[in-house]
Amino acid sequence: MNDSYLQFVNSPFGARLARSVGLPRPEVLRRYRADRPEFEGLVAIGGGREPRLFDALANLVASIGVTSVAHGSAGLWVPLATRHGLMTGRFEAAEPGSPGRLAALLFDASGIEDSSQLAPLYQFFHDTLRSLGKCGRIVVLGRPPQACASPRQWTAQRALEGLTRSLGKEAGRGSTANLVYVAQGAESGVEATLRFFLSPRSAYVSGQVVSIDAGGAGDTAGAHAPPAFDWAQPLAGRRAVVTGAARGIGASIASVLAAEGAHVIGIDIPSARDALDATMRQLNGTALAFDIAAPEAAAQIAAALDELGVDIVVHNAGITKDKTIAKMTDATWQSVIDINLSAQERIDDALLGAGILRDGGRIIGVSSISGIAGNRGQTNYATSKAGVIGRVQSMAPSLRARGITINAVAPGFIETQMTAKIPLAIREAGRRMNSMSQGGQPVDVAQTIAWLAHPGSAGVTGQVVRVCGQSLIGA
Amino acid sequence: MNDSYLQFVNSPFGARLARSVGLPRPEVLRRYRADRPEFEGLVAIGGGREPRLFDALANLVASIGVTSVAHGSAGLWVPLATRHGLMTGRFEAAEPGSPGRLAALLFDASGIEDSSQLAPLYQFFHDTLRSLGKCGRIVVLGRPPQACASPRQWTAQRALEGLTRSLGKEAGRGSTANLVYVAQGAESGVEATLRFFLSPRSAYVSGQVVSIDAGGAGDTAGAHAPPAFDWAQPLAGRRAVVTGAARGIGASIASVLAAEGAHVIGIDIPSARDALDATMRQLNGTALAFDIAAPEAAAQIAAALDELGVDIVVHNAGITKDKTIAKMTDATWQSVIDINLSAQERIDDALLGAGILRDGGRIIGVSSISGIAGNRGQTNYATSKAGVIGRVQSMAPSLRARGITINAVAPGFIETQMTAKIPLAIREAGRRMNSMSQGGQPVDVAQTIAWLAHPGSAGVTGQVVRVCGQSLIGA
């Protein structure tokens, strides 16, 4: 739960020592606090040929109330910003050695149609990266490759992924870099996602690629148009189920969703009843003690939720029982698969079949970096967590008709009671082998889930977002 | 070029020392040699419910001439093997401590339709993994998730990926684990791919997921049916272009393709003319000196190949010019993007437009782990190599009509003159951070390309296969 190295090297003495002997000094990540401004500072804007998302970006800049500066690659920005009534200026490189004064770098690559047109990306990041402050934000915007009209355009758009991931590794000092593909027609649905990636809420999310499709934005006239919401309390009036909510990451998810306005229904096993009750009391939530491993639990949960329905389902409950497969027992294999994967299937079938999960709803599964990369001693866990990715990919298409999204988060090394028990050397490797040189906090997972649960995230579905500080550990 | 630690710990004294002080001891990988049997030893067969690929596996086992043993999960195997006239037995676990006697573990998971049906996978690998010998082979077979009829089936099939990748990390001792999805109707097209994954040719390919679609097998009546070939000389009569063929990985690719029977046309820059001539002379190939960075080179290459056409194009030529983006020059960015990515586009357009690449042809691009994961100091290289992945994904669909496949290989840490120049500490990290605890050899990349170039690989297209020893470094 406690990264004492991070604390030490950020103490006055520790920082001096680290500097003098050349130790790495992970940045203390800036995280969201209700009593501090969520957005502040200057945002530099860059663009390739025919940047088609500038209108959406101007709306965003106006909405979050920051000041933009236009890089030379974004000649169209200044007149556009003026039309939108924005304060704006021109980017000028900082003096060498002066502290970075930019809070974020935003590049609109949506109009790039050929690999020969990628140079403005180089020019923008070459000029601006040194001016990015601590815990800065880099967002590259493009078009979903698979929807591109020509192989050349697809190729150029796909190339952005290599750039963005490299920028995440170069930026350092707690900064993140992410790539957002915006489908044609989805331009009006980008705000919730861009707010997340520009906010301290995404402190531990870097190197990720997210697509926004027109499912939400394109359907504003339809039955599943996102209802009006308040950016300060976007989940007001929503009911959210969180499994495994008594403690740890689950309690953090419950807490963040409640802070966003949701009424939280926390589920945990009967033996955790006291902790669950205490957590839910704090949040004015509802506690439901069920063992999701029990075959009848799904029907019981559905019955308990039936009257008022539910808008958000977070499948957080999960267990680890690590052993190499040669030493693992049959029961150990089976219980991990059942609780981490099959129980999610049973619960969703019960809630969807009876219409208890309302139209426009949100399903979020908790996967894991182990489900992506596999892990020694976790054949059972990795299988279950890879299956969670399969659920998201398989169910997203059919749920679109009801305006329901389904996504997964895949945590990397998160500081919890569970990871505190890992032997020191392995724990240190897990903590440091990422672009932040530190583990994440439960709240980082919770904030990512809150973004996916957001009414403004209607265009984000079928996706897996890692909360891993851009962990080196991949696949 | 030389992993002295690997050599040392596998010397008699080094091995004793490593054992006594607990140093890791990477296995000397068994690689293909024309003077040794490619397939030998026992293959254990396992299966889930309704294993639908057993017929294809029986044909394979007969074709490569190994003996199979049926695990308890594969009750249907024994009568089937008898029908196919195969020598077969029943799997019995080795005595604890006795050396592994199995050369390969093959599990047919194609009939699994629900997460509750995954237990036979546990049972098979629990029972057999300890009996797998050094440099053993694990192949899990399933159905492509995205083609599954139900979300439950998709989920269960997708879960196999977490299992397979974990097995690769647990198997150790130079063993590999890979997952092959076989589409319905593609059963008769699996042999070339399964031969590759069972052979020492795939020594450094682990943790990979490959799909075989019916594009080749399903089309046997059509115009693009794979022509008859000889497993010993599958590329006989084929003409293969290899760019960057003078030295290193390119020369190794040329050499392996020539050994498989192809006539190789090696391309390299005029300044490498002597080395290129020497390499091509050895292989009875043809040397073409062109600078692919020159705008007119694509047309010149097309003109030079015009008369006889070409069957296989390997885009291997590439450069690195590493600098962080803040310090990188415009020319450095541009030349890496142009040579590694845009030149491939220009050449393919010239060859495809004029019909010089014949129907049933093969295009193989060399990407990189950096193109997948990004890399510090390689924004240009990673962008170009991510673009290569985009080319493969974008062009595969339209090339199907002509029976042409396009795929990429993504090398991890390969021992070359280039990697020999990396500073020791970084080089050692790159070498050891994979399931083989060592770097790969150029021939490992070359053999993977030869598999993709194989006439029997008609159902493999649009894919990216890492040659990285299951490197930890992912995304």
mmCIF file of C-alpha atoms in Angstrom, chain B residues 45-46 51 54 58 68-91:
data_model
loop_
_atom_site.group_PDB
_atom_site.id
_atom_site.type_symbol
_atom_site.label_atom_id
_atom_site.label_comp_id
_atom_site.label_asym_id
_atom_site.label_seq_id
_atom_site.Cartn_x
_atom_site.Cartn_y
_atom_site.Cartn_z
ATOM 1 C CA ILE B 45 -2.626 -34.885 -27.566
ATOM 2 C CA GLY B 46 -5.341 -33.324 -25.418
ATOM 3 C CA PRO B 51 -12.479 -31.474 -30.523
ATOM 4 C CA PHE B 54 -8.537 -34.015 -34.476
ATOM 5 C CA ALA B 58 -4.091 -36.859 -37.264
ATOM 6 C CA SER B 68 1.329 -39.508 -30.480
ATOM 7 C CA VAL B 69 0.159 -40.306 -26.983
ATOM 8 C CA ALA B 70 -3.400 -39.499 -25.975
ATOM 9 C CA HIS B 71 -4.075 -37.741 -22.691
ATOM 10 C CA GLY B 72 -7.213 -38.691 -20.775
ATOM 11 C CA SER B 73 -8.900 -35.543 -22.092
ATOM 12 C CA ALA B 74 -8.553 -36.867 -25.650
ATOM 13 C CA GLY B 75 -10.590 -40.054 -25.512
ATOM 14 C CA LEU B 76 -11.537 -39.755 -29.164
ATOM 15 C CA TRP B 77 -7.930 -39.660 -30.307
ATOM 16 C CA VAL B 78 -7.112 -43.348 -30.007
ATOM 17 C CA PRO B 79 -9.823 -44.701 -32.321
ATOM 18 C CA LEU B 80 -9.226 -41.835 -34.720
ATOM 19 C CA ALA B 81 -5.467 -42.419 -34.783
ATOM 20 C CA THR B 82 -6.106 -46.098 -35.401
ATOM 21 C CA ARG B 83 -8.346 -45.216 -38.346
ATOM 22 C CA HIS B 84 -5.551 -43.031 -39.712
ATOM 23 C CA GLY B 85 -3.139 -45.949 -39.263
ATOM 24 C CA LEU B 86 -1.016 -44.076 -36.712
ATOM 25 C CA MET B 87 1.151 -45.546 -33.991
ATOM 26 C CA THR B 88 -0.337 -44.160 -30.818
ATOM 27 C CA GLY B 89 -0.410 -44.782 -27.087
ATOM 28 C CA ARG B 90 -1.818 -43.367 -23.921
ATOM 29 C CA PHE B 91 -0.109 -40.595 -22.004
#
